[in-house]
Amino acid sequence: MYFSLLVAGFGGGMVRGFLGFIKHQYSYKNVGFNLPYFFVMSFLSGIIGVLVAVAVANAGFNIEGVEYISPGLALVIGYAGGDFLENLYKIILKNISLGKK
């Protein structure tokens, strides 16, 4: 059961990374496709998905009376966790000033 949570969390993070990359490709003109960058960022997103899914599973949350995390829910948690951390990073980076204004 724990292995399926890891795979599903990683899958959710990978889906998040893939959709983010596709969004970036269609948001800007003349954007090249960098295959190594795509694989590295998708892998990192997958790792974040695993970490978030495992953290939620070990926290012991009770969701709608269900006391365990199913692989499907781990996939959603992995996706949402990657999205949450990305947006948190953007908020923190936006508020930090490294020079004079």
N, CA, C and O of each residue as an XYZ file, in Angstrom:
404
protein
N       0.829     -1.199      0.000
C       0.000      0.000      0.000
C       0.866      1.254      0.000
O       0.559      2.223     -0.694
N       1.949      1.236      0.777
C       2.810      2.414      0.873
C       3.507      2.690     -0.454
O       3.692      3.848     -0.828
N       3.898      1.628     -1.172
C       4.547      1.790     -2.476
C       3.597      2.460     -3.461
O       4.014      3.315     -4.243
N       2.331      2.081     -3.428
C       1.359      2.692     -4.345
C       1.168      4.178     -4.034
O       0.928      4.972     -4.943
N       1.271      4.559     -2.763
C       1.196      5.976     -2.410
C       2.379      6.741     -2.983
O       2.225      7.858     -3.478
N       3.555      6.137     -2.915
C       4.749      6.776     -3.455
C       4.635      6.959     -4.962
O       4.942      8.029     -5.487
N       4.198      5.923     -5.649
C       4.060      5.989     -7.106
C       2.994      7.009     -7.492
O       3.195      7.798     -8.416
N       1.870      6.998     -6.793
C       0.785      7.934     -7.119
C       1.187      9.372     -6.806
O       0.885     10.275     -7.586
N       1.858      9.602     -5.687
C       2.333     10.949     -5.352
C       3.335     11.452     -6.369
O       3.295     12.616     -6.766
N       4.239     10.573     -6.794
C       5.208     10.930     -7.819
C       4.496     11.230     -9.141
O       4.847     12.178     -9.843
N       3.503     10.421     -9.468
C       2.730     10.636    -10.687
C       2.005     11.966    -10.673
O       1.966     12.663    -11.687
N       1.429     12.328     -9.530
C       0.749     13.615     -9.414
C       1.706     14.777     -9.603
O       1.379     15.763    -10.264
N       2.878     14.657     -9.025
C       3.887     15.698     -9.210
C       4.363     15.778    -10.651
O       4.585     16.870    -11.174
N       4.522     14.625    -11.296
C       4.946     14.602    -12.697
C       3.877     15.237    -13.592
O       4.204     15.990    -14.509
N       2.610     14.937    -13.329
C       1.533     15.548    -14.104
C       1.565     17.064    -13.920
O       1.393     17.810    -14.884
N       1.783     17.519    -12.689
C       1.866     18.959    -12.412
C       3.021     19.582    -13.173
O       2.864     20.650    -13.766
N       4.168     18.941    -13.169
C       5.318     19.454    -13.902
C       5.069     19.495    -15.395
O       5.440     20.461    -16.063
N       4.442     18.450    -15.928
C       4.159     18.381    -17.357
C       3.174     19.469    -17.780
O       3.380     20.130    -18.798
N       2.113     19.656    -17.009
C       1.128     20.684    -17.349
C       1.708     22.089    -17.212
O       1.374     22.980    -17.993
N       2.572     22.286    -16.226
C       3.245     23.573    -16.087
C       4.143     23.872    -17.278
O       4.212     25.006    -17.752
N       4.826     22.843    -17.752
C       5.693     23.014    -18.913
C       4.875     23.321    -20.166
O       5.243     24.195    -20.951
N       3.773     22.607    -20.354
C       2.903     22.853    -21.506
C       2.345     24.277    -21.442
O       2.290     24.967    -22.460
N       1.938     24.711    -20.266
C       1.423     26.064    -20.090
C       2.485     27.092    -20.472
O       2.183     28.081    -21.139
N       3.713     26.861    -20.054
C       4.809     27.771    -20.383
C       5.068     27.804    -21.885
O       5.332     28.867    -22.448
N       4.995     26.655    -22.529
C       5.241     26.578    -23.969
C       4.220     27.395    -24.759
O       4.576     28.034    -25.749
N       2.978     27.381    -24.340
C       1.928     28.084    -25.075
C       1.725     29.523    -24.608
O       0.977     30.270    -25.238
N       2.378     29.925    -23.514
C       2.215     31.280    -23.011
C       3.139     32.275    -23.699
O       2.838     33.468    -23.752
N       4.251     31.799    -24.219
C       5.251     32.685    -24.807
C       5.536     32.278    -26.248
O       5.406     31.111    -26.616
N       5.921     33.251    -27.046
C       6.257     32.967    -28.437
C       7.712     32.528    -28.538
O       8.559     32.969    -27.761
N       7.989     31.670    -29.488
C       9.343     31.215    -29.802
C      10.084     30.624    -28.596
O      11.247     30.950    -28.359
N       9.425     29.782    -27.860
C      10.047     29.106    -26.733
C      10.569     27.760    -27.220
O       9.819     26.955    -27.772
N      11.846     27.528    -27.014
C      12.447     26.270    -27.435
C      12.141     25.160    -26.443
O      11.825     25.412    -25.280
N      12.238     23.938    -26.922
C      12.013     22.774    -26.062
C      13.363     22.243    -25.628
O      14.164     21.804    -26.453
N      13.610     22.286    -24.333
C      14.861     21.810    -23.766
C      14.566     20.497    -23.040
O      14.067     20.505    -21.915
N      14.871     19.379    -23.681
C      14.515     18.058    -23.157
C      15.148     17.757    -21.794
O      14.437     17.291    -20.903
N      16.450     17.999    -21.587
C      17.016     17.732    -20.251
C      16.354     18.562    -19.156
O      16.101     18.060    -18.061
N      16.077     19.820    -19.448
C      15.414     20.687    -18.468
C      14.032     20.149    -18.140
O      13.629     20.135    -16.976
N      13.303     19.707    -19.158
C      11.966     19.156    -18.956
C      12.009     17.939    -18.033
O      11.202     17.834    -17.109
N      12.947     17.019    -18.277
C      13.039     15.814    -17.449
C      13.453     16.137    -16.013
O      12.915     15.564    -15.066
N      14.399     17.045    -15.856
C      14.849     17.403    -14.503
C      13.723     18.060    -13.721
O      13.487     17.717    -12.563
N      13.023     19.008    -14.348
C      11.948     19.700    -13.638
C      10.761     18.773    -13.357
O      10.128     18.885    -12.307
N      10.458     17.870    -14.273
C       9.380     16.910    -14.029
C       9.755     15.966    -12.901
O       8.914     15.616    -12.073
N      11.013     15.554    -12.864
C      11.475     14.667    -11.792
C      11.402     15.380    -10.440
O      10.956     14.794     -9.453
N      11.838     16.636    -10.393
C      11.768     17.391     -9.145
C      10.324     17.595     -8.697
O      10.019     17.529     -7.506
N       9.455     17.840     -9.642
C       8.043     17.981     -9.313
C       7.487     16.666     -8.780
O       6.670     16.666     -7.859
N       7.922     15.550     -9.351
C       7.515     14.237     -8.857
C       7.987     13.994     -7.433
O       7.241     13.463     -6.610
N       9.224     14.380     -7.140
C       9.763     14.226     -5.778
C       8.951     15.062     -4.792
O       8.643     14.599     -3.694
N       8.606     16.286     -5.176
C       7.768     17.126     -4.311
C       6.414     16.466     -4.091
O       5.882     16.481     -2.981
N       5.858     15.887     -5.153
C       4.581     15.183     -5.023
C       4.659     14.028     -4.044
O       3.742     13.824     -3.248
N       5.749     13.267     -4.095
C       5.942     12.152     -3.155
C       6.030     12.674     -1.730
O       5.377     12.143     -0.831
N       6.831     13.707     -1.517
C       7.012     14.232     -0.169
C       5.707     14.742      0.423
O       5.414     14.500      1.594
N       4.929     15.444     -0.382
C       3.656     15.978      0.122
C       2.663     14.847      0.386
O       1.971     14.863      1.404
N       2.583     13.873     -0.512
C       1.655     12.752     -0.319
C       2.014     11.955      0.929
O       1.129     11.564      1.690
N       3.294     11.714      1.143
C       3.730     10.974      2.337
C       3.472     11.794      3.599
O       3.059     11.248      4.622
N       3.717     13.107      3.528
C       3.472     13.963      4.693
C       2.002     13.957      5.078
O       1.666     13.870      6.259
N       1.127     14.048      4.090
C      -0.313     14.034      4.378
C      -0.733     12.663      4.908
O      -1.539     12.577      5.834
N      -0.192     11.592      4.325
C      -0.543     10.240      4.782
C      -0.090     10.005      6.216
O      -0.798      9.365      6.993
N       1.089     10.520      6.574
C       1.612     10.305      7.923
C       1.029     11.269      8.949
O       1.163     11.049     10.153
N       0.385     12.330      8.484
C      -0.200     13.298      9.411
C      -1.464     12.761     10.072
O      -1.882     13.267     11.113
N      -2.072     11.742      9.474
C      -3.246     11.128     10.067
C      -4.528     11.920      9.885
O      -5.418     11.862     10.734
N      -4.631     12.652      8.798
C      -5.856     13.406      8.534
C      -7.020     12.456      8.292
O      -6.854     11.367      7.742
N      -8.185     12.886      8.709
C      -9.409     12.140      8.491
C     -10.240     12.917      7.479
O     -10.825     13.948      7.811
N     -10.293     12.421      6.235
C     -10.983     13.119      5.154
C     -12.312     12.429      4.898
O     -12.348     11.290      4.433
N     -13.402     13.121      5.203
C     -14.751     12.586      4.997
C     -14.930     11.198      5.626
O     -15.593     10.335      5.050
N     -14.353     10.992      6.777
C     -14.497      9.722      7.476
C     -13.532      8.643      7.025
O     -13.500      7.564      7.618
N     -12.748      8.904      5.997
C     -11.760      7.935      5.503
C     -10.435      8.223      6.195
O      -9.908      9.334      6.122
N      -9.911      7.214      6.863
C      -8.695      7.414      7.644
C      -7.434      6.959      6.927
O      -6.367      6.925      7.539
N      -7.523      6.614      5.672
C      -6.331      6.219      4.916
C      -6.294      6.995      3.606
O      -7.318      7.489      3.135
N      -5.133      7.096      3.040
C      -4.951      7.804      1.781
C      -4.877      6.771      0.666
O      -3.974      5.934      0.644
N      -5.829      6.834     -0.257
C      -5.833      5.913     -1.390
C      -4.843      6.418     -2.444
O      -4.474      7.592     -2.427
N      -4.409      5.544     -3.359
C      -3.503      5.997     -4.421
C      -4.088      7.142     -5.262
O      -3.357      8.047     -5.664
N      -5.387      7.106     -5.526
C      -6.005      8.194     -6.283
C      -5.916      9.523     -5.551
O      -5.638     10.559     -6.154
N      -6.151      9.483     -4.259
C      -6.052     10.692     -3.450
C      -4.594     11.141     -3.341
O      -4.320     12.340     -3.305
N      -3.667     10.202     -3.289
C      -2.245     10.543     -3.256
C      -1.822     11.249     -4.538
O      -0.985     12.151     -4.508
N      -2.404     10.838     -5.671
C      -2.109     11.503     -6.941
C      -2.581     12.950     -6.900
O      -1.858     13.857     -7.311
N      -3.786     13.159     -6.407
C      -4.320     14.519     -6.302
C      -3.499     15.348     -5.315
O      -3.220     16.519     -5.570
N      -3.118     14.753     -4.205
C      -2.308     15.450     -3.205
C      -0.943     15.803     -3.786
O      -0.434     16.900     -3.558
N      -0.353     14.877     -4.536
C       0.932     15.148     -5.177
C       0.845     16.300     -6.151
O       1.741     17.143     -6.199
N      -0.222     16.348     -6.929
C      -0.437     17.444     -7.880
C      -0.627     18.765     -7.136
O       0.031     19.759     -7.441
N      -1.524     18.764     -6.165
C      -1.843     19.992     -5.433
C      -0.658     20.460     -4.602
O      -0.432     21.662     -4.461
N       0.098     19.517     -4.053
C       1.263     19.887     -3.245
C       2.319     20.594     -4.072
O       2.908     21.577     -3.622
N       2.561     20.105     -5.269
C       3.511     20.763     -6.151
C       3.046     22.157     -6.520
O       3.843     23.094     -6.552
N       1.771     22.296     -6.798
C       1.194     23.588     -7.149
C       1.279     24.551     -5.965
O       1.626     25.719     -6.138
N       0.966     24.067     -4.773
C       1.022     24.892     -3.567
C       2.443     25.386     -3.305
O       2.647     26.569     -3.030
N       3.423     24.492     -3.389
C       4.803     24.889     -3.118
C       5.332     25.856     -4.172
O       6.094     26.769     -3.853
N       4.928     25.659     -5.429
C       5.354     26.574     -6.485
C       4.811     27.976     -6.233
O       5.543     28.957     -6.365
N       3.541     28.076     -5.874
C       2.944     29.384     -5.614
C       3.495     30.019     -4.347
O       3.650     31.239     -4.287
N       3.791     29.217     -3.341
C       4.408     29.731     -2.125
C       5.783     30.311     -2.441
O       6.144     31.371     -1.928
N       6.541     29.630     -3.272
C       7.856     30.106     -3.691
C       7.738     31.442     -4.423
O       8.539     32.348     -4.195
N       6.737     31.569     -5.307
C       6.539     32.814     -6.047
C       6.189     33.962     -5.110
O       6.654     35.085     -5.307
N       5.378     33.694     -4.097
C       4.994     34.736     -3.144
C       6.201     35.201     -2.341
O       6.408     36.401     -2.156
N       6.997     34.248     -1.865
C       8.175     34.595     -1.070
C       9.188     35.338     -1.924
O       9.752     36.338     -1.480
N       9.428     34.868     -3.141
C      10.398     35.504     -4.025
C       9.961     36.924     -4.399
O      10.794     37.817     -4.547
N       8.674     37.119     -4.546
C       8.141     38.427     -4.915
C       8.352     39.440     -3.790
O       8.522     40.628     -4.062
N       8.345     39.002     -2.556
C       8.458     39.910     -1.408
C       9.893     40.184     -0.996
O      10.132     41.051     -0.155
N      10.855     39.467     -1.567
C      12.258     39.664     -1.198
C      12.884     40.617     -2.209
O      12.804     40.412     -3.420
N      13.498     41.649     -1.684
C      14.183     42.621     -2.537
C      15.691     42.460     -2.349
O      16.192     42.484     -1.225
N      16.401     42.298     -3.451
C      17.859     42.096     -3.385
C      18.630     43.349     -3.733
O      19.851     43.284     -3.875
N      17.995     44.451     -3.874
C      18.690     45.682     -4.235
C      17.851     46.886     -3.879
O      16.819     46.785     -3.215
N      18.324     48.032     -4.341
C      17.590     49.267     -4.097
C      16.382     49.330     -5.006
O      16.401     48.834     -6.132
N      15.330     49.950     -4.497
C      14.122     50.133     -5.298
C      14.161     51.431     -6.041
O      13.223     51.754     -6.770
